[in-house]
Coordinates of C-alpha atoms in Angstrom, one line a residue:
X6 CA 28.7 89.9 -14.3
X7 CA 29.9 86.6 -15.2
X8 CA 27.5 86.1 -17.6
X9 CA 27.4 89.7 -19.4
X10 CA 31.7 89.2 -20.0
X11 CA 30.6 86.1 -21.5
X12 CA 28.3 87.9 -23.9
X13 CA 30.6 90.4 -24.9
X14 CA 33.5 88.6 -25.9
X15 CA 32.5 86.5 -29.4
X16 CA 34.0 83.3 -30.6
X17 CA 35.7 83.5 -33.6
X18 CA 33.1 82.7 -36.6
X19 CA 33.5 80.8 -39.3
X20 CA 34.2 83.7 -41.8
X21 CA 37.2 84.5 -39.4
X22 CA 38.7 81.5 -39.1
X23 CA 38.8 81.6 -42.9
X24 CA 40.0 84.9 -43.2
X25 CA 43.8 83.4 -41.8
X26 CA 43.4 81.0 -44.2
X27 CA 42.3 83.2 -47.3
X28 CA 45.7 85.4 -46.4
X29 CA 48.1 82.7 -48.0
X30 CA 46.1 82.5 -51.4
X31 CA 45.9 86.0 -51.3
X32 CA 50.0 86.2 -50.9
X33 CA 50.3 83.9 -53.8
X34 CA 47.8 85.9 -56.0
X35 CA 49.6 89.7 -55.3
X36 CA 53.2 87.9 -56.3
X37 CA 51.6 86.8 -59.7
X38 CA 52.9 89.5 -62.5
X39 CA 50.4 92.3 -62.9
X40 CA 48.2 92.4 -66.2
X41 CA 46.6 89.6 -68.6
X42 CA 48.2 86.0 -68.5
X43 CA 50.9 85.0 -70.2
X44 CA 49.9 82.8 -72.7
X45 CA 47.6 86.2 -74.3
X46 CA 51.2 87.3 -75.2
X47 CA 51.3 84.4 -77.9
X48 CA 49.1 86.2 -79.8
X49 CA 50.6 89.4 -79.9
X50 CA 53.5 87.5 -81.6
X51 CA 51.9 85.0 -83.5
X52 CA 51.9 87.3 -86.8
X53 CA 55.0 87.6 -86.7
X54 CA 55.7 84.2 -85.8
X55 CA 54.0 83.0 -89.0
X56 CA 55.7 85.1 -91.2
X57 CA 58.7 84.0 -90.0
X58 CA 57.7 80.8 -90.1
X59 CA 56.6 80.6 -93.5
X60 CA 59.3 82.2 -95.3
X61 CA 62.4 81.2 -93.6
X62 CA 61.7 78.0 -91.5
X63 CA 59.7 76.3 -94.1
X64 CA 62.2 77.2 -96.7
X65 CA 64.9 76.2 -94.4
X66 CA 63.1 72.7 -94.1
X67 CA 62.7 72.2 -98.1
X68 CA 65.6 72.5 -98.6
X69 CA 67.2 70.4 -95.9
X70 CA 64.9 68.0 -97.3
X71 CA 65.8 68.6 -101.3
X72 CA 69.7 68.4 -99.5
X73 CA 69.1 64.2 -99.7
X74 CA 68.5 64.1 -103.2
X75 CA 69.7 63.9 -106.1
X76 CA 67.6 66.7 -108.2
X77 CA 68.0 68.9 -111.5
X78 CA 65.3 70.9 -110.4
X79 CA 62.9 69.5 -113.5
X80 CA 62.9 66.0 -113.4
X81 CA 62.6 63.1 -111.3
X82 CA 64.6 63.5 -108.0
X83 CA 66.6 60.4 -106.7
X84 CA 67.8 59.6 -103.1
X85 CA 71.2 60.7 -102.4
X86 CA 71.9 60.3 -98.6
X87 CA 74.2 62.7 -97.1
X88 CA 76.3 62.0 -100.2
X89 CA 75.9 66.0 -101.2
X90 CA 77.1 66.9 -97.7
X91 CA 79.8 64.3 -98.5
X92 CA 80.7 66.2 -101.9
X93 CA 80.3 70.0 -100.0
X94 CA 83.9 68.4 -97.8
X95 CA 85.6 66.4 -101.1
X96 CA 84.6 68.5 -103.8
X97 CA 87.9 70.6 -104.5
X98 CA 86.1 73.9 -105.8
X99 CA 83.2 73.6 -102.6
X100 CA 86.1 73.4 -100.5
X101 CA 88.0 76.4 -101.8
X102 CA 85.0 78.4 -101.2
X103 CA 84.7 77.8 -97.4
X104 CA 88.4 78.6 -97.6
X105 CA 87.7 81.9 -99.0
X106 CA 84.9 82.9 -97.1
X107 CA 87.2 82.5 -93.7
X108 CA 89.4 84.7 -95.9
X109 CA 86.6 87.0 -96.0
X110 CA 85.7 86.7 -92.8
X111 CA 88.8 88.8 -91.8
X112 CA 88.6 91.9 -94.3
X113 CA 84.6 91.7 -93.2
X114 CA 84.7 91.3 -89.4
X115 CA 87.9 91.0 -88.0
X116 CA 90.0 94.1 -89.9
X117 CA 86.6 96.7 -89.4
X118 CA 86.6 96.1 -85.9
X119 CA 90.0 96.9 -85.4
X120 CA 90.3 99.9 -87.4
X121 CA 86.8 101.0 -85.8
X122 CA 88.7 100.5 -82.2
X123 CA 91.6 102.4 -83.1
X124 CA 89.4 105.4 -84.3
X125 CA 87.0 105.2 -80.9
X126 CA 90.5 104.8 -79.0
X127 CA 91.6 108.4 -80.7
X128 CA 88.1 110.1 -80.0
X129 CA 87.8 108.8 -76.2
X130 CA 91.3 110.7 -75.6
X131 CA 90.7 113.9 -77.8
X132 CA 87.2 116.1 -78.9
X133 CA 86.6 116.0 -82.6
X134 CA 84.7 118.6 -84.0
X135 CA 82.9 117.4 -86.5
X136 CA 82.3 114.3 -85.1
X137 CA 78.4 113.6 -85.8
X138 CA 79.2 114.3 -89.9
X139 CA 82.7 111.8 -90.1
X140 CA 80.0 109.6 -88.3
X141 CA 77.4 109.8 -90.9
X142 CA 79.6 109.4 -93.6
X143 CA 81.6 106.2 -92.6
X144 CA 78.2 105.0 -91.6
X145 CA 76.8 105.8 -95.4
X146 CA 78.0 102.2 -96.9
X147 CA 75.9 100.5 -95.2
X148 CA 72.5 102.1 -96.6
X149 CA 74.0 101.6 -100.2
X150 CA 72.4 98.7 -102.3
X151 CA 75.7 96.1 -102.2
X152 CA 74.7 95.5 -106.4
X153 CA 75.9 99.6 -106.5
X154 CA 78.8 99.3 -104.7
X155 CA 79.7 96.8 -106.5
X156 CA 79.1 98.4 -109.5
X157 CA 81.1 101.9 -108.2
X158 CA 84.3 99.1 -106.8
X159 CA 84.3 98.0 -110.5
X160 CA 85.2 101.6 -111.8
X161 CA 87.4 101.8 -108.6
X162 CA 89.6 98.7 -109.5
X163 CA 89.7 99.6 -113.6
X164 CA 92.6 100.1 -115.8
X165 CA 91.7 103.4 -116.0
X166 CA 90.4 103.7 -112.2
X167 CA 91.6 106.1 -109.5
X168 CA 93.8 103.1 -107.4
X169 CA 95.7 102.4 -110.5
X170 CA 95.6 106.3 -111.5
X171 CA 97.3 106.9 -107.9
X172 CA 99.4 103.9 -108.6
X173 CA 100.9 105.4 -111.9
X174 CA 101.2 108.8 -110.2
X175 CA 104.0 106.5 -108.2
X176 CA 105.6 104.7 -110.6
X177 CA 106.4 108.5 -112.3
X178 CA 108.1 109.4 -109.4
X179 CA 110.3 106.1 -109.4
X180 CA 108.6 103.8 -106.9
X181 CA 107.7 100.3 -108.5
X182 CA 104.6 100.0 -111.1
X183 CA 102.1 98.2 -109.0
X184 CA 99.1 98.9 -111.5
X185 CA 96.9 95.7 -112.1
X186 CA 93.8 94.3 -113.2
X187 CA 92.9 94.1 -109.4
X188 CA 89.5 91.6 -110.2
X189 CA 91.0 89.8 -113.2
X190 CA 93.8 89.2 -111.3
X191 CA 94.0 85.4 -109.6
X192 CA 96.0 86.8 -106.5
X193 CA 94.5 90.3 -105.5
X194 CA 90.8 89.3 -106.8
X195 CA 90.1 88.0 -103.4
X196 CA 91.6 90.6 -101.2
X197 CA 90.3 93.3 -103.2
X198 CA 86.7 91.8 -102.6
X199 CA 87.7 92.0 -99.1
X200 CA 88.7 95.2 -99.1
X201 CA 85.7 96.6 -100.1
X202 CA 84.1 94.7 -97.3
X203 CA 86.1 96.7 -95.0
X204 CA 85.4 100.3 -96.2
X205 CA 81.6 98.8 -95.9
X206 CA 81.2 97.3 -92.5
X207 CA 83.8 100.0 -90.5
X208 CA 80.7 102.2 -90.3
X209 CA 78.8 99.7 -88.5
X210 CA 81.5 99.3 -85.7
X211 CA 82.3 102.6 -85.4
X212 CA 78.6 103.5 -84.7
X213 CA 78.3 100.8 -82.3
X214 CA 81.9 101.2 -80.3
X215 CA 80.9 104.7 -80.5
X216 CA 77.6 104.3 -78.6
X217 CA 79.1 101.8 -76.0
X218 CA 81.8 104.3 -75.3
X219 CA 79.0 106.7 -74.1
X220 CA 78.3 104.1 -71.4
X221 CA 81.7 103.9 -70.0
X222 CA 81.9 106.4 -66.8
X223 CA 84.5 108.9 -67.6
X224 CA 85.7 108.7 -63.9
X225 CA 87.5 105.2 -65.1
X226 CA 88.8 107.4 -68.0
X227 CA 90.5 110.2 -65.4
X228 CA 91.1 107.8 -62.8
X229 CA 93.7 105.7 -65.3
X230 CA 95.0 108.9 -66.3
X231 CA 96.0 109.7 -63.0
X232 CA 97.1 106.5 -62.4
X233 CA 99.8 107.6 -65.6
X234 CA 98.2 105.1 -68.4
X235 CA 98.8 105.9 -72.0
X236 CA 96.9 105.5 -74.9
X237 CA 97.6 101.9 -75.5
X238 CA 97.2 100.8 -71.5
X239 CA 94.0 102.8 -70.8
X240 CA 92.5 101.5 -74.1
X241 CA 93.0 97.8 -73.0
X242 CA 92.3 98.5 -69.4
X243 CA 88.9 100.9 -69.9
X244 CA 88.1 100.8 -73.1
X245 CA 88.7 97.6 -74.4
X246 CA 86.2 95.9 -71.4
X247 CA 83.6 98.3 -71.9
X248 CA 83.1 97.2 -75.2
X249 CA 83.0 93.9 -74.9
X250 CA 78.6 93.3 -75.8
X251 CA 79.3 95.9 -78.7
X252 CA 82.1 94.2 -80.0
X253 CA 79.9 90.8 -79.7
X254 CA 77.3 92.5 -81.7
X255 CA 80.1 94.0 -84.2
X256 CA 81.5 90.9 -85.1
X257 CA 78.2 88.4 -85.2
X258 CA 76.8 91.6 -87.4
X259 CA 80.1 91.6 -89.2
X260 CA 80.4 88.0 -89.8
X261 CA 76.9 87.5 -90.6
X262 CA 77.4 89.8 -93.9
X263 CA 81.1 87.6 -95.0
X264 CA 78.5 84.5 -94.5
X265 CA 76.2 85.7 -96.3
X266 CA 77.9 87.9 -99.1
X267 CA 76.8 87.2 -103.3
X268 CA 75.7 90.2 -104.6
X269 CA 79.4 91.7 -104.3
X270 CA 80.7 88.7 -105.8
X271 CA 78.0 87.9 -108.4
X272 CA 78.4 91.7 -109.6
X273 CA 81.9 92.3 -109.7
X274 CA 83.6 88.6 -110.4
X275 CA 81.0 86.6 -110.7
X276 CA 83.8 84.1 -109.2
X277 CA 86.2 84.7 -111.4
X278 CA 89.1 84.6 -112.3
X279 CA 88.6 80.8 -112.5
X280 CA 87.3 80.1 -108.8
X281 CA 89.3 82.2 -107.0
X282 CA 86.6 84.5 -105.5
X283 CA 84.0 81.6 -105.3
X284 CA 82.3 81.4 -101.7
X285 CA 79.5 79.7 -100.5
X286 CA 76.8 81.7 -100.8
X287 CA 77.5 81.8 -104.7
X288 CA 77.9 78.3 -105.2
X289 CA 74.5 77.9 -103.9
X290 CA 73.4 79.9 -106.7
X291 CA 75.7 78.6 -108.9
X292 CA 74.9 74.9 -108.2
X293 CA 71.1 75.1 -108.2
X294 CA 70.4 77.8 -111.4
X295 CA 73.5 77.0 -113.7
X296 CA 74.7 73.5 -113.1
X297 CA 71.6 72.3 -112.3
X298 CA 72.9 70.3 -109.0
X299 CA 69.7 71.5 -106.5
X300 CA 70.6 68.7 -103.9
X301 CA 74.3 69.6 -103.7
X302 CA 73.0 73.7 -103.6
X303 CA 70.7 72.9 -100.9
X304 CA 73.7 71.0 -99.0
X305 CA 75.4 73.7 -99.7
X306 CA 73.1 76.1 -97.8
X307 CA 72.2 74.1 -94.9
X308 CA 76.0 73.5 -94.1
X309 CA 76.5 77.4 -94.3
X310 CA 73.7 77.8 -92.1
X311 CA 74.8 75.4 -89.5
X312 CA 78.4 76.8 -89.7
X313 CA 77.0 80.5 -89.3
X314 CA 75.6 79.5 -86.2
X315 CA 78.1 78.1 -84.8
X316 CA 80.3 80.7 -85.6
X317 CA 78.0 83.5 -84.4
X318 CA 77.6 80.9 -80.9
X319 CA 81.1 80.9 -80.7
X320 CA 81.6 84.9 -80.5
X321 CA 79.1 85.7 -78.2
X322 CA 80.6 82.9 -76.0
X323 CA 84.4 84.1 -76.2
X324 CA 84.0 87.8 -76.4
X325 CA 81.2 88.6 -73.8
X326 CA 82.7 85.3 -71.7
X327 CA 79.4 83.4 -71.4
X328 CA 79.0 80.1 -69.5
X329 CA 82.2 80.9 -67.5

């Protein structure tokens, strides 16, 4: 009997013993992420990636490069240093253009978001029929070519145009004559540039406020209502937080397009009066194609890409709160 239990029970094999070990690899090889390996994803992206590359890196190296030299664009270049950056900081005229384009950067970003928050603040409290058109049309400036509203804000801000048609309408009834040649003017060039920045970008925030307002439960909307918040609490206690990534995205958009804005300028003042609607983005046309300064235009660039980065950085790091 001895000898038949013996038979019957069988010793672990080889292929068993293995079998506890296999389970470990096994483990590790189900926790891997389903499908083909990562590195096939490169080329899924690599088109794109040379694209980019080749016009926007590439071009972004040139002319950090052409940015040490001094260089007509025709002749023979000569070695500069960083003696254009130097000039982009002492250079009177460089330096009012960064000054203006922080001007800018208020009509462009900081005003459209706030009038954008105080029309998503009226529509979260009341229903507005209509709603889907008013958002289509505010919306419309942004599908426009910039060189025709320019061209349209021209006729706007004429002698003969409807602000100072309104503005004589005024002056008939006794109220002061406040008609001007709005671009010709050295004082209101500038904020009338701006101002058509506004009426462009507000249909950008709206659209995105709008669509983050969606998000926001409407139980936080009651529940501060029955708490006995008005308009101005509930909008900085609800609203306000759970817009905080769209309002990110508003102003780097936002920003991006004071930054980046010459075609308004180059159509509609061309920097005049004098330099009072010069920004950066036009000097770097200005100093490569007319004055023939390429090295100082390149400066010019690179330092507006650097400081657009780092202004873009900085909102996403104050408005959605990152690295706290």
């Amino acid at each position: 009997m001895t000898t038949v239990a013996r038979q019957k029970t069988p010793e672990p094999g080889p292929e068993a013993s293995g079998s506890s070990k296999a389970r470990p690899a096994g483990r590790r090889a189900r926790s891997r992420p389903p499908g083909e390996p990562r590195a096939v994803g490169w080329l899924y992206v690599l088109p794109a990636l040379a694209v980019y590359g080749a016009f926007l890196l590439w071009p972004l190296v040139r002319g950090a490069q052409f940015s040490l030299y001094h260089w007509d664009g025709i002749g023979q270049a000569t070695w500069a240093g960083l003696s254009n950056y130097t000039a982009t900081w002492t250079d009177p005229t460089l330096r009012g253009a960064f000054g203006h384009l922080l001007v800018l950067i208020v009509f462009y970003a900081i005003l459209p978001c706030c009038i954008a928050f105080v029309l998503v603040a009226i529509m979260s409290r009341t229903k507005i029929r209509g709603l889907t058109f008013f958002r289509t049309v505010l919306f419309m400036p942004q599908v426009i070519a910039m060189v025709a509203v320019a061209v349209a804000w021209q006729w706007v801000y004429s002698a003969n145009g409807p602000v100072n048609t309104v503005l004589g309408w005024l002056h008939a009834l006794g109220l002061p004559d406040w008609r001007h040649g709005w671009l010709g003017d050295f004082t209101f060039a500038l904020p009338a540039i701006g101002l058509v920045g506004t009426w462009v970008e507000i249909g950008l925030a709206l659209v995105l406020f709008l669509a983050g307002v969606q998000k926001i439960p409407r139980e936080l909307y009651e529940a501060a209502r029955i708490d006995g918040a008005g308009a101005i609490r509930e909008f900085f206690t609800v609203t306000l937080p759970g817009l905080r990534r769209e309002l990110s995205v508003a102003l780097t958009l936002t920003t991006i397009m004071a930054v980046r804005n010459f075609d308004l300028i180059y159509m509609a003042t061309a920097g005049g009066p004098g330099d009072s609607t010069k920004v950066p983005a036009y000097e770097v046309y200005n100093r490569t194609f007319n004055t023939g300064e390429v090295g100082l235009g390149c400066a010019i660039g690179v330092t507006l890409a650097v400081l657009a980065f780092a202004i873009t950085a900085g909102i996403g790091r104050v408005v959605e709160g990152k690295g706290e």
